[in-house]
Tab-separated table of C-alpha atoms in Angstrom:
chain	number	residue	atom	x	y	z
K	259	MET	CA	-12.250	-34.578	-7.581
K	260	VAL	CA	-11.611	-37.466	-4.577
K	261	ASP	CA	-15.109	-36.308	-3.299
K	262	HIS	CA	-16.666	-37.499	-6.423
K	263	PHE	CA	-15.470	-40.767	-5.639
K	264	PRO	CA	-18.287	-43.297	-4.094
K	265	GLU	CA	-17.888	-43.408	-0.582
K	266	TRP	CA	-16.896	-47.245	-0.390
K	267	VAL	CA	-13.651	-46.021	-2.604
K	268	ARG	CA	-12.856	-43.147	-0.274
K	269	GLU	CA	-13.241	-45.582	2.793
K	270	GLU	CA	-11.260	-48.616	1.282
K	271	ARG	CA	-8.724	-46.371	-0.714
K	272	PRO	CA	-8.732	-49.369	-3.782
K	273	LEU	CA	-6.154	-49.122	-6.443
K	274	LEU	CA	-6.488	-45.835	-8.969
K	275	LEU	CA	-5.709	-46.672	-12.345
K	276	PHE	CA	-4.588	-43.893	-14.949
K	277	ILE	CA	-3.859	-44.060	-18.607
K	278	GLU	CA	-2.026	-41.779	-20.746
K	279	SER	CA	-2.937	-42.862	-24.430
K	280	ALA	CA	-0.957	-41.476	-27.323
K	281	HIS	CA	-3.254	-42.679	-29.712
K	282	LYS	CA	-5.999	-40.623	-28.100
K	283	ALA	CA	-3.660	-37.525	-28.233
K	284	GLN	CA	-2.706	-38.297	-31.711
K	285	SER	CA	-6.701	-38.568	-32.971
K	286	ARG	CA	-6.566	-34.953	-33.670
K	287	PRO	CA	-4.231	-32.274	-34.104
K	288	TYR	CA	-5.327	-30.892	-30.608
K	289	HIS	CA	-3.877	-27.632	-29.321
K	290	LYS	CA	-0.730	-28.478	-27.588
K	291	GLN	CA	-2.024	-26.151	-24.691
K	292	LYS	CA	-5.057	-28.436	-24.269
K	293	LEU	CA	-3.007	-31.579	-24.100
K	294	MET	CA	-0.456	-29.978	-21.721
K	295	PHE	CA	-3.621	-29.304	-19.626
K	296	VAL	CA	-5.003	-32.538	-19.876
K	297	LEU	CA	-1.943	-34.277	-18.997
K	298	SER	CA	-0.791	-32.373	-16.315
K	299	ALA	CA	-3.984	-32.065	-14.804
K	300	MET	CA	-3.824	-36.126	-14.798
K	301	ARG	CA	-0.555	-36.549	-13.199
K	302	HIS	CA	-1.054	-33.898	-10.519
K	303	PHE	CA	-4.249	-35.777	-9.692
K	304	ALA	CA	-2.392	-39.145	-9.100
K	305	LEU	CA	0.423	-37.546	-7.341
K	306	GLU	CA	-2.171	-35.874	-5.012
K	307	CYS	CA	-4.362	-39.131	-4.470
K	308	HIS	CA	-0.632	-40.965	-4.005
K	309	GLN	CA	-0.280	-38.629	-1.582
K	310	ASN	CA	-3.548	-38.819	0.268
K	311	GLY	CA	-2.977	-43.146	0.602
K	312	TYR	CA	-4.264	-43.846	-2.333
K	313	PRO	CA	-2.197	-46.533	-4.541
K	314	VAL	CA	-1.992	-45.687	-7.803
K	315	TRP	CA	-1.054	-47.247	-11.041
K	316	TYR	CA	-0.024	-44.814	-13.563
K	317	GLU	CA	0.718	-45.952	-17.460
K	318	SER	CA	1.558	-44.285	-20.633
K	319	THR	CA	0.566	-46.494	-23.893
K	320	PRO	CA	0.575	-45.750	-27.747
K	321	GLN	CA	-2.950	-47.675	-27.630
K	322	SER	CA	-6.257	-46.482	-27.229
K	323	PHE	CA	-7.591	-46.367	-23.577
K	324	ASP	CA	-9.732	-49.520	-24.466
K	325	GLN	CA	-6.785	-51.564	-25.602
K	326	GLY	CA	-4.370	-50.412	-22.812
K	327	LEU	CA	-7.316	-51.495	-20.294
K	328	ILE	CA	-8.044	-54.674	-21.803
K	329	ARG	CA	-4.226	-55.875	-22.229
K	330	LEU	CA	-4.291	-54.788	-18.414
K	331	MET	CA	-7.278	-56.702	-17.309
K	332	ASP	CA	-6.037	-59.709	-19.179
K	333	LYS	CA	-2.865	-59.561	-17.246
K	334	HIS	CA	-4.355	-59.178	-14.040
K	335	LYS	CA	-6.912	-61.390	-13.488
K	336	HIS	CA	-8.050	-60.436	-9.859
K	337	TRP	CA	-8.733	-57.085	-10.946
K	338	LYS	CA	-12.062	-55.515	-11.247
K	339	LEU	CA	-12.917	-52.224	-13.127
K	340	TYR	CA	-14.857	-49.449	-11.297
K	341	HIS	CA	-15.337	-46.238	-13.470
K	342	MET	CA	-17.610	-43.394	-13.611
K	343	GLU	CA	-20.010	-43.070	-17.045
K	344	PRO	CA	-18.123	-40.916	-19.171
K	345	ASN	CA	-19.419	-38.226	-20.975
K	346	GLU	CA	-18.171	-38.656	-24.488
K	347	TRP	CA	-19.621	-41.066	-27.186
K	348	ASP	CA	-16.352	-42.592	-28.285
K	349	SER	CA	-15.411	-43.246	-24.563
K	350	ILE	CA	-18.529	-44.925	-23.655
K	351	GLN	CA	-18.090	-47.169	-26.790
K	352	ALA	CA	-14.819	-48.021	-25.692
K	353	LEU	CA	-15.738	-49.150	-22.266
K	354	LYS	CA	-18.332	-50.867	-24.164
K	355	GLN	CA	-15.666	-52.980	-25.589
K	356	VAL	CA	-13.944	-53.975	-22.419
K	357	ARG	CA	-17.236	-54.825	-21.047
K	358	SER	CA	-17.603	-57.135	-24.001
K	359	HIS	CA	-14.029	-58.639	-23.282
K	360	THR	CA	-14.583	-59.103	-19.423
K	361	ASN	CA	-17.777	-59.010	-17.179
K	362	ARG	CA	-15.357	-57.522	-14.392
K	363	VAL	CA	-16.706	-53.780	-14.991
K	364	THR	CA	-19.045	-51.847	-13.177
K	365	THR	CA	-20.100	-48.361	-13.970
K	366	TYR	CA	-21.242	-45.557	-11.504
K	367	LYS	CA	-23.377	-42.606	-12.531
K	368	ASN	CA	-21.614	-39.558	-13.777
K	369	THR	CA	-21.769	-37.090	-10.580
K	370	PHE	CA	-20.039	-34.193	-12.152
K	371	PHE	CA	-23.438	-32.589	-13.615
K	372	LEU	CA	-26.952	-31.795	-12.122
K	373	ALA	CA	-29.411	-32.681	-14.495
K	374	ASP	CA	-30.339	-36.500	-15.495
K	375	ILE	CA	-30.263	-37.182	-19.407
K	376	ASP	CA	-33.220	-39.725	-18.977
K	377	GLU	CA	-35.048	-37.208	-17.480
K	378	PHE	CA	-35.149	-34.653	-20.414
K	379	LYS	CA	-33.584	-36.084	-23.283
K	380	ASP	CA	-36.509	-36.933	-25.133
K	381	ARG	CA	-38.183	-33.385	-24.877
K	382	ILE	CA	-34.819	-31.727	-25.653
K	383	LYS	CA	-34.666	-34.057	-28.866
K	384	SER	CA	-38.357	-32.827	-29.844
K	385	GLY	CA	-37.030	-29.241	-29.891
K	386	TRP	CA	-37.717	-28.163	-25.901
K	387	ARG	CA	-35.813	-24.703	-25.531
K	388	MET	CA	-33.164	-24.001	-23.066
K	389	GLU	CA	-35.100	-21.486	-21.396
K	390	PHE	CA	-37.983	-23.581	-19.873
K	391	PHE	CA	-35.391	-26.410	-19.458
K	392	TYR	CA	-33.156	-23.693	-17.296
K	393	ARG	CA	-36.421	-22.798	-15.128
K	394	GLU	CA	-37.003	-26.368	-14.215
K	395	MET	CA	-33.196	-26.635	-13.133
K	396	ARG	CA	-33.595	-23.380	-11.232
K	397	ARG	CA	-36.728	-24.783	-9.352
K	398	LYS	CA	-34.740	-28.225	-8.814
K	399	THR	CA	-31.783	-26.604	-7.747
K	400	GLY	CA	-33.226	-23.989	-5.594
K	401	TYR	CA	-30.404	-21.514	-6.981
K	402	LEU	CA	-31.719	-17.993	-7.207
K	403	MET	CA	-35.093	-18.472	-6.112
K	404	GLU	CA	-37.508	-17.069	-3.606
K	405	GLY	CA	-39.798	-19.744	-2.913
K	406	GLU	CA	-41.530	-20.527	-5.935
K	407	LEU	CA	-40.586	-17.257	-7.769
K	408	PRO	CA	-37.259	-16.262	-9.249
K	409	ALA	CA	-35.054	-14.024	-7.220
K	410	GLY	CA	-35.303	-10.177	-8.468
K	411	GLY	CA	-38.496	-11.222	-10.315
K	412	GLU	CA	-37.540	-12.400	-13.393
K	413	TRP	CA	-36.134	-15.522	-14.805
K	414	ASN	CA	-33.741	-14.074	-17.194
K	415	TYR	CA	-31.978	-10.898	-17.701
K	416	ASP	CA	-30.076	-11.367	-20.851
K	417	LYS	CA	-31.613	-8.127	-22.262
K	418	GLU	CA	-29.645	-6.279	-19.593
K	419	ASN	CA	-26.309	-8.456	-20.658
K	420	ARG	CA	-25.670	-6.748	-23.933
K	421	LYS	CA	-23.806	-3.652	-23.347
K	422	LYS	CA	-20.620	-2.444	-25.302
K	423	LEU	CA	-17.401	-2.152	-23.002
K	424	PRO	CA	-16.803	1.363	-22.298
K	425	LYS	CA	-13.462	2.749	-23.458
K	426	ASN	CA	-12.172	3.963	-19.790
K	427	LEU	CA	-13.469	0.794	-18.116
K	428	SER	CA	-10.480	-1.033	-16.395
K	429	ILE	CA	-10.060	-4.614	-17.054
K	430	PRO	CA	-8.600	-6.982	-14.347
K	431	ALA	CA	-5.932	-9.206	-14.835
K	432	THR	CA	-5.985	-12.495	-15.889
K	433	PHE	CA	-5.615	-15.498	-13.281
K	434	GLN	CA	-2.809	-17.624	-14.093
K	435	VAL	CA	-0.475	-20.174	-12.694
K	436	GLU	CA	3.416	-20.496	-13.166
K	437	PRO	CA	3.836	-24.087	-14.617
K	438	ASP	CA	5.518	-26.209	-12.127
K	439	ALA	CA	8.329	-29.023	-13.104
K	440	VAL	CA	5.266	-31.705	-13.708
K	441	THR	CA	3.566	-29.140	-16.003
K	442	LEU	CA	7.361	-28.290	-17.571
K	443	GLU	CA	7.870	-32.129	-18.309
K	444	VAL	CA	4.938	-32.574	-19.916
K	445	GLN	CA	5.472	-29.094	-22.126
K	446	ASN	CA	8.322	-30.854	-23.090
K	447	MET	CA	6.905	-34.217	-23.960
K	448	ILE	CA	4.320	-32.466	-26.018
K	449	GLU	CA	6.845	-30.256	-28.070
K	450	ASP	CA	8.542	-33.627	-28.679
K	451	TRP	CA	5.859	-35.839	-29.622
K	452	PHE	CA	3.302	-33.472	-31.298
K	453	PRO	CA	5.235	-30.586	-32.855
K	454	HIS	CA	2.798	-29.816	-35.762
K	455	HIS	CA	-0.168	-30.056	-33.664
K	456	PHE	CA	-1.828	-26.697	-33.509
K	457	GLY	CA	-0.971	-23.775	-30.976
K	458	GLU	CA	1.512	-22.666	-29.057
K	459	THR	CA	2.575	-23.824	-25.388
K	460	ASN	CA	5.057	-20.849	-24.461
K	461	SER	CA	2.206	-18.708	-22.684
K	462	PHE	CA	0.393	-21.782	-20.966
K	463	ALA	CA	-0.964	-20.314	-17.284
K	464	TYR	CA	-3.691	-22.850	-17.028
K	465	ALA	CA	-4.270	-24.283	-13.123
K	466	VAL	CA	-3.905	-27.684	-13.387
K	467	THR	CA	-4.829	-28.969	-9.703
K	468	SER	CA	-8.182	-28.645	-7.780
K	469	ASP	CA	-6.584	-26.183	-5.207
K	470	GLY	CA	-5.281	-24.177	-8.403
K	471	ALA	CA	-9.205	-24.072	-9.958
K	472	GLN	CA	-10.439	-23.149	-6.560
K	473	ARG	CA	-8.091	-19.917	-6.848
K	474	ALA	CA	-9.510	-19.398	-10.374
K	475	LEU	CA	-13.015	-19.129	-9.018
K	476	GLU	CA	-11.901	-17.051	-6.031
K	477	HIS	CA	-10.407	-14.599	-8.329
K	478	PHE	CA	-13.154	-14.399	-11.038
K	479	LEU	CA	-15.619	-13.762	-8.162
K	480	HIS	CA	-13.646	-11.076	-6.554
K	481	THR	CA	-12.609	-9.187	-9.945
K	482	ARG	CA	-15.066	-10.053	-12.336
K	483	LEU	CA	-18.616	-11.266	-11.305
K	484	HIS	CA	-19.653	-7.933	-10.426
K	485	SER	CA	-19.416	-6.749	-14.011
K	486	PHE	CA	-19.704	-9.781	-15.807
K	487	GLY	CA	-23.728	-9.151	-16.472
K	488	PRO	CA	-23.708	-6.262	-18.185
K	489	TYR	CA	-20.513	-6.558	-20.574
K	490	GLU	CA	-21.302	-10.597	-21.052
K	491	ASP	CA	-21.623	-10.112	-25.364
K	492	ALA	CA	-19.079	-7.234	-25.441
K	493	MET	CA	-15.355	-7.914	-27.362
K	494	ALA	CA	-12.395	-5.389	-27.401
K	495	SER	CA	-8.958	-5.698	-29.037
K	496	GLY	CA	-6.458	-7.563	-26.898
K	497	HIS	CA	-8.938	-8.535	-24.531
K	498	SER	CA	-10.238	-12.251	-25.153
K	499	VAL	CA	-11.551	-12.841	-21.129
K	500	LEU	CA	-12.768	-9.513	-20.394
K	501	PHE	CA	-15.098	-10.120	-17.464
K	502	HIS	CA	-15.731	-13.868	-18.228
K	503	SER	CA	-14.808	-16.485	-15.476
K	504	LYS	CA	-12.436	-18.664	-17.827
K	505	LEU	CA	-13.587	-21.478	-15.591
K	506	SER	CA	-14.617	-23.945	-18.081
K	507	PRO	CA	-12.045	-25.681	-18.371
K	508	TYR	CA	-11.758	-26.526	-14.943
K	509	LEU	CA	-15.382	-27.590	-14.997
K	510	ASN	CA	-15.152	-29.648	-18.209
K	511	ALA	CA	-12.198	-31.178	-16.676
K	512	GLY	CA	-13.618	-32.084	-13.070
K	513	LEU	CA	-11.213	-29.936	-11.262
K	514	LEU	CA	-14.242	-27.898	-10.438
K	515	SER	CA	-18.126	-29.176	-9.795
K	516	ALA	CA	-20.715	-27.147	-11.185
K	517	SER	CA	-22.843	-27.431	-7.739
K	518	MET	CA	-19.663	-25.804	-6.208
K	519	VAL	CA	-18.920	-23.199	-8.722
K	520	CYS	CA	-22.806	-21.823	-8.794
K	521	GLU	CA	-22.931	-22.107	-4.684
K	522	ALA	CA	-19.845	-20.116	-4.232
K	523	ALA	CA	-21.037	-17.722	-6.764
K	524	ILE	CA	-24.447	-16.980	-5.229
K	525	ASN	CA	-22.898	-17.001	-1.529
K	526	TYR	CA	-20.474	-14.214	-2.990
K	527	SER	CA	-23.209	-12.104	-4.760
K	528	VAL	CA	-25.343	-12.328	-1.562
K	529	GLN	CA	-22.297	-11.144	0.639
K	530	HIS	CA	-21.120	-8.153	-1.998
K	531	GLU	CA	-24.544	-7.071	-3.421
K	532	THR	CA	-23.602	-8.409	-6.943
K	533	PRO	CA	-26.285	-7.231	-9.732
K	534	ILE	CA	-28.976	-9.914	-10.036
K	535	ALA	CA	-28.176	-9.732	-13.926
K	536	SER	CA	-24.455	-10.845	-13.658
K	537	ILE	CA	-25.225	-13.700	-10.970
K	538	GLU	CA	-28.206	-14.539	-13.038
K	539	GLY	CA	-26.475	-14.825	-16.381
K	540	PHE	CA	-23.318	-16.291	-14.918
K	541	ILE	CA	-25.521	-19.194	-13.070
K	542	ARG	CA	-27.798	-19.669	-16.315
K	543	GLN	CA	-24.405	-20.583	-18.260
K	544	ILE	CA	-23.643	-23.471	-15.873
K	545	ILE	CA	-27.248	-24.828	-14.844
K	546	GLY	CA	-29.056	-23.701	-18.063
K	547	TRP	CA	-26.575	-23.601	-20.901
K	548	ARG	CA	-23.955	-26.117	-19.969
K	549	GLU	CA	-26.577	-28.862	-18.329
K	550	TYR	CA	-28.786	-28.598	-21.356
K	551	ILE	CA	-26.293	-29.276	-24.288
K	552	ARG	CA	-25.127	-32.031	-22.418
K	553	ILE	CA	-28.475	-33.736	-22.628
K	554	TYR	CA	-28.940	-32.667	-26.134
K	555	TYR	CA	-25.488	-34.467	-27.401
K	556	HIS	CA	-26.515	-37.653	-25.527
K	557	ALA	CA	-30.089	-37.522	-27.105
K	558	MET	CA	-28.415	-36.985	-30.710
K	559	MET	CA	-26.006	-38.970	-30.774
K	560	PRO	CA	-24.266	-40.497	-33.114
K	561	GLU	CA	-26.500	-38.998	-35.741
K	562	ILE	CA	-26.244	-35.653	-35.444
K	563	ARG	CA	-22.321	-35.881	-36.081
K	564	THR	CA	-22.665	-36.071	-39.693
K	565	ALA	CA	-25.652	-32.985	-39.430
K	566	ASN	CA	-25.357	-30.423	-42.343
K	567	TYR	CA	-28.543	-28.646	-43.045
K	568	PHE	CA	-27.564	-26.174	-45.441
K	569	GLY	CA	-25.416	-28.799	-47.300
K	570	PHE	CA	-22.145	-26.632	-47.268
K	571	THR	CA	-19.176	-28.366	-48.526
K	572	GLU	CA	-16.611	-25.882	-48.670
K	573	ASP	CA	-13.175	-25.937	-46.527
K	574	LEU	CA	-12.582	-24.250	-43.371
K	575	PRO	CA	-10.945	-21.123	-44.352
K	576	GLN	CA	-7.268	-20.835	-43.903
K	577	LEU	CA	-7.307	-17.905	-41.301
K	578	PHE	CA	-8.958	-20.128	-38.556
K	579	TRP	CA	-4.823	-21.636	-38.721
K	580	ASP	CA	-2.962	-18.647	-38.615
K	581	SER	CA	-4.814	-15.502	-38.049
K	582	ASP	CA	-3.560	-14.058	-40.870
K	583	THR	CA	-6.245	-11.664	-42.303
K	584	SER	CA	-7.055	-8.200	-43.678
K	585	LEU	CA	-10.543	-8.399	-41.106
K	586	ASN	CA	-9.536	-7.114	-37.619
K	587	CYS	CA	-12.193	-8.663	-36.145
K	588	LEU	CA	-11.423	-12.506	-36.900
K	589	ARG	CA	-7.822	-11.835	-36.347
K	590	GLN	CA	-8.639	-10.403	-32.937
K	591	CYS	CA	-10.785	-13.517	-32.014
K	592	ILE	CA	-8.342	-16.241	-33.422
K	593	LYS	CA	-5.114	-14.802	-32.267
K	594	PRO	CA	-5.877	-15.770	-28.531
K	595	VAL	CA	-7.132	-19.142	-29.600
K	596	ILE	CA	-3.847	-19.971	-31.142
K	597	GLU	CA	-1.556	-18.664	-28.414
K	598	ASP	CA	-4.049	-19.424	-25.245
K	599	ALA	CA	-6.796	-21.882	-26.588
K	600	TYR	CA	-9.552	-19.504	-25.434
K	601	ALA	CA	-11.877	-17.362	-26.748
K	602	HIS	CA	-15.244	-16.004	-24.744
K	603	HIS	CA	-18.550	-17.453	-26.193
K	604	ILE	CA	-19.326	-14.387	-28.454
K	605	PRO	CA	-16.093	-14.400	-30.491
K	606	ARG	CA	-16.953	-18.197	-30.951
K	607	LEU	CA	-20.517	-17.897	-31.787
K	608	MET	CA	-20.934	-14.415	-33.636
K	609	VAL	CA	-17.381	-14.027	-35.200
K	610	MET	CA	-16.119	-17.491	-35.882
K	611	SER	CA	-19.456	-19.436	-36.442
K	612	ASN	CA	-20.685	-16.254	-38.101
K	613	PHE	CA	-18.014	-16.467	-40.831
K	614	SER	CA	-18.383	-20.093	-41.403
K	615	ASN	CA	-22.134	-19.733	-41.736
K	616	LEU	CA	-21.547	-16.383	-44.153
K	617	THR	CA	-18.523	-18.345	-46.121
K	618	GLN	CA	-20.504	-21.769	-46.736
K	619	THR	CA	-18.096	-23.726	-44.783
K	620	ASP	CA	-18.837	-27.118	-44.157
K	621	PRO	CA	-19.881	-27.265	-40.517
K	622	ARG	CA	-18.445	-30.610	-39.640
K	623	GLN	CA	-15.158	-28.562	-40.155
K	624	LEU	CA	-15.789	-25.906	-37.938
K	625	ASN	CA	-16.827	-28.777	-35.177
K	626	GLU	CA	-13.536	-30.447	-35.426
K	627	TRP	CA	-11.851	-27.394	-35.512
K	628	PHE	CA	-13.397	-26.396	-32.212
K	629	TRP	CA	-12.949	-29.258	-30.634
K	630	PHE	CA	-9.305	-29.493	-31.049
K	631	SER	CA	-8.567	-25.909	-30.980
K	632	PHE	CA	-9.951	-24.772	-27.244
K	633	ILE	CA	-8.717	-25.998	-23.972
K	634	ASP	CA	-12.296	-26.433	-22.896
K	635	ALA	CA	-13.754	-28.511	-25.709
K	636	TYR	CA	-14.595	-32.153	-25.691
K	637	GLU	CA	-17.158	-33.380	-28.137
K	638	TRP	CA	-20.310	-33.118	-25.590
K	639	VAL	CA	-20.020	-29.851	-25.418
K	640	VAL	CA	-18.561	-28.606	-28.857
K	641	LEU	CA	-20.900	-30.624	-31.055
K	642	PRO	CA	-23.867	-28.939	-29.795
K	643	ASN	CA	-22.504	-25.333	-29.553
K	644	VAL	CA	-21.561	-25.870	-33.326
K	645	LEU	CA	-23.811	-28.343	-34.881
K	646	GLY	CA	-26.908	-27.208	-33.217
K	647	MET	CA	-26.276	-23.969	-32.078
K	648	SER	CA	-24.157	-21.593	-34.282
K	649	THR	CA	-24.406	-23.104	-37.539
K	650	PHE	CA	-27.863	-24.590	-37.540
K	651	ALA	CA	-26.736	-27.844	-38.850
K	652	ASP	CA	-29.460	-29.716	-37.115
K	653	GLY	CA	-32.355	-27.930	-38.779
K	654	GLY	CA	-33.326	-26.074	-35.664
K	655	ILE	CA	-33.684	-28.626	-33.389
K	656	LEU	CA	-31.399	-26.452	-30.782
K	657	ALA	CA	-31.629	-23.169	-32.011
K	658	SER	CA	-34.997	-21.271	-33.231
K	659	LYS	CA	-33.072	-19.390	-36.067
K	660	PRO	CA	-29.420	-19.504	-38.167
K	661	TYR	CA	-27.253	-16.929	-36.161
K	662	VAL	CA	-25.939	-14.774	-38.654
K	663	ALA	CA	-24.907	-10.994	-38.448
K	664	GLY	CA	-23.701	-8.678	-40.486
K	665	GLY	CA	-20.593	-6.081	-39.469
K	666	ASN	CA	-23.159	-3.886	-37.771
K	667	TYR	CA	-23.378	-6.450	-34.799
K	668	ILE	CA	-19.577	-6.511	-34.500
K	669	ASN	CA	-19.193	-2.978	-34.473
K	670	LYS	CA	-21.692	-2.474	-31.995
K	671	MET	CA	-20.484	-5.164	-29.683
K	672	SER	CA	-16.507	-4.341	-30.257
K	673	ASP	CA	-13.920	-1.597	-31.042
K	674	TYR	CA	-12.928	-4.108	-33.837
K	675	CYS	CA	-14.296	-2.114	-36.843
K	676	SER	CA	-12.135	0.991	-35.889
K	677	SER	CA	-8.849	-0.689	-36.575
K	678	CYS	CA	-9.848	-2.671	-39.633
K	679	ILE	CA	-8.898	-1.662	-43.429
K	680	TYR	CA	-12.365	-2.483	-44.316
K	681	SER	CA	-15.259	-0.084	-43.877
K	682	VAL	CA	-18.131	-1.333	-41.736
K	683	LYS	CA	-20.263	1.717	-43.328
K	684	GLU	CA	-19.907	0.299	-46.573
K	685	LYS	CA	-22.222	-2.422	-47.776
K	686	THR	CA	-20.668	-3.437	-50.936
K	687	GLY	CA	-17.568	-3.335	-53.243
K	688	ASP	CA	-13.753	-4.023	-52.344
K	689	SER	CA	-13.629	-1.687	-49.226
K	690	ALA	CA	-16.950	-2.708	-47.597
K	691	CYS	CA	-16.665	-4.997	-44.559
K	692	PRO	CA	-17.379	-8.589	-46.231
K	693	PHE	CA	-19.602	-9.288	-43.092
K	694	ASN	CA	-22.044	-6.685	-45.169
K	695	TYR	CA	-22.571	-8.554	-48.142
K	696	LEU	CA	-21.832	-11.976	-47.048
K	697	TYR	CA	-24.645	-11.441	-44.895
K	698	TRP	CA	-27.372	-10.652	-47.170
K	699	ASN	CA	-25.904	-12.824	-49.980
K	700	PHE	CA	-26.566	-16.004	-46.915
K	701	ILE	CA	-30.043	-14.436	-46.289
K	702	ASP	CA	-30.972	-14.492	-50.120
K	703	ASP	CA	-29.250	-17.757	-50.539
K	704	GLN	CA	-31.191	-19.527	-47.728
K	705	ARG	CA	-34.650	-17.480	-48.103
K	706	GLU	CA	-36.795	-20.731	-47.235
K	707	THR	CA	-35.382	-21.261	-43.812
K	708	PHE	CA	-35.805	-17.924	-42.798
K	709	GLN	CA	-39.397	-17.863	-44.274
K	710	GLN	CA	-40.497	-20.609	-42.001
K	711	ASN	CA	-39.291	-18.818	-39.207
K	712	GLY	CA	-41.633	-16.042	-37.874
K	713	ARG	CA	-38.761	-14.300	-36.047
K	714	ALA	CA	-36.512	-14.162	-39.022
K	715	ASN	CA	-38.783	-14.039	-41.993
K	716	PHE	CA	-38.443	-9.625	-41.505
K	717	MET	CA	-34.555	-10.578	-42.997
K	718	VAL	CA	-35.858	-11.677	-46.444
K	719	ASN	CA	-38.720	-9.344	-46.653
K	720	THR	CA	-35.840	-6.425	-46.043
K	721	PHE	CA	-33.680	-7.970	-48.752
K	722	ASP	CA	-36.272	-7.957	-51.350
K	723	LYS	CA	-36.848	-4.606	-50.933
K	724	LYS	CA	-33.425	-3.695	-51.794
K	725	SER	CA	-33.042	-2.348	-55.570
K	726	VAL	CA	-32.415	-4.992	-58.106
K	727	GLU	CA	-28.860	-2.597	-58.340
K	728	GLU	CA	-28.457	-3.448	-54.827
K	729	LYS	CA	-28.884	-6.836	-55.146
K	730	GLN	CA	-26.702	-7.535	-57.694
K	731	ALA	CA	-23.890	-5.776	-56.284
K	732	ILE	CA	-24.172	-7.785	-53.052
K	733	LYS	CA	-24.096	-11.153	-55.216
K	734	ASN	CA	-20.998	-9.704	-57.034
K	735	SER	CA	-19.287	-8.540	-54.041
K	736	ALA	CA	-20.212	-12.054	-52.223
K	737	GLU	CA	-18.821	-14.280	-55.095
K	738	LYS	CA	-15.827	-12.379	-55.645
K	739	PHE	CA	-14.588	-12.750	-51.921
K	740	LEU	CA	-15.547	-16.339	-51.654
K	741	LYS	CA	-13.717	-17.196	-54.934
K	742	GLN	CA	-10.501	-15.528	-53.752
K	743	LEU	CA	-11.027	-16.800	-49.786
K	744	PRO	CA	-8.196	-18.951	-48.783
K	745	ARG	CA	-9.029	-22.364	-47.865
K	746	LYS	CA	-7.364	-25.307	-45.961
K	747	TRP	CA	-8.526	-28.494	-44.155
K	748	ARG	CA	-5.928	-31.096	-42.199
K	749	SER	CA	-4.791	-33.572	-44.149
């Protein structure tokens, strides 16, 4: 993290200011492990800076960040504030308030990302797809390039990354760090101050330093990268990580940089003959999707916050809060979120978000839930993924079609259905998998959206070929399920 300081800061070592804001922590029922991670990482970084000769001012305040900064700047008239450009809209607005109060503020470019927002935001706002952005980023960085051509001959190996997990395949242990005294102190504080927040703290095992994050990166490269590609979309009972890196918390908090992770992964893949589909899929997540959605966020804010293309108004299903459901797939996907504030992208997209769509849930509530539930979640990364990608709330600017699927997809990509009380083979009725009839009910209800999309129009045609009796059974099953579904939103 120190490497991202401007050169003059590394040379002169001015006073570093750290502020813990209780107002920020209380603004949403943030997962307790997320609060633990952020606060412990900040405290550890402050200690690291002090040990490296930087003077440190560390302050806890019940106020917001901008109120705390204004108070300190008023108290210390000789201070000048230098800060990196933040990523989130609220932080940007808060610093505008500070600048309007004092002219002793200088902003530096955010160096934790590879792409320039202004270069791409107009094209992305106009519907420029991620694949083309990704190819341009490959050319700009030179990652996985052989001259002007992509390594291996293809830009994208996504078609090779959709295999179901074999039954006897060994899953490597997840990287874990034992909480030290600083983290345990933060844990006790979180339990005392925020006892009613979402999630649990007892299983916290995340790294909270740059060194720890580097070890997590090395652990992924040695134990998971080789098999990451083919099983990138797979899900399995009792395994929330599988072959995913689980590095997003460290990237999004600045404990690792995108260039550091990409270069380490590429160097490792060359030395250890990693399959091209694995290394390409991993690099695509970072310089493709992660960079793309950050620019989308800045291009679309703040209006995108209220996006709700389908006009859904139902509250979030209760099961998102407690994982208490007979649907095994949802139980398997949400339980790790409660326990560890984590799930990889397929449970988020194809189970949780899919269920939200099919149950006509307000996408803005799902967006909020993702924001405070996941350890790697910040508005800049959550909002595009939820309101743009998974719920189609932006009307198709980011995604070309709504991401909905029936039980067959979940059965194809997981072992969840074999242990569920519902039958994935049955299409309607009390014993049928609810995803089946909810899916076709959604297709019928939103047929205009699908008919406007050439890629998805066949879904409406398939529904229309069903008999009158089948259509009525679908409607009856969906209405019964939706009527009985318990719902809850935070007060």
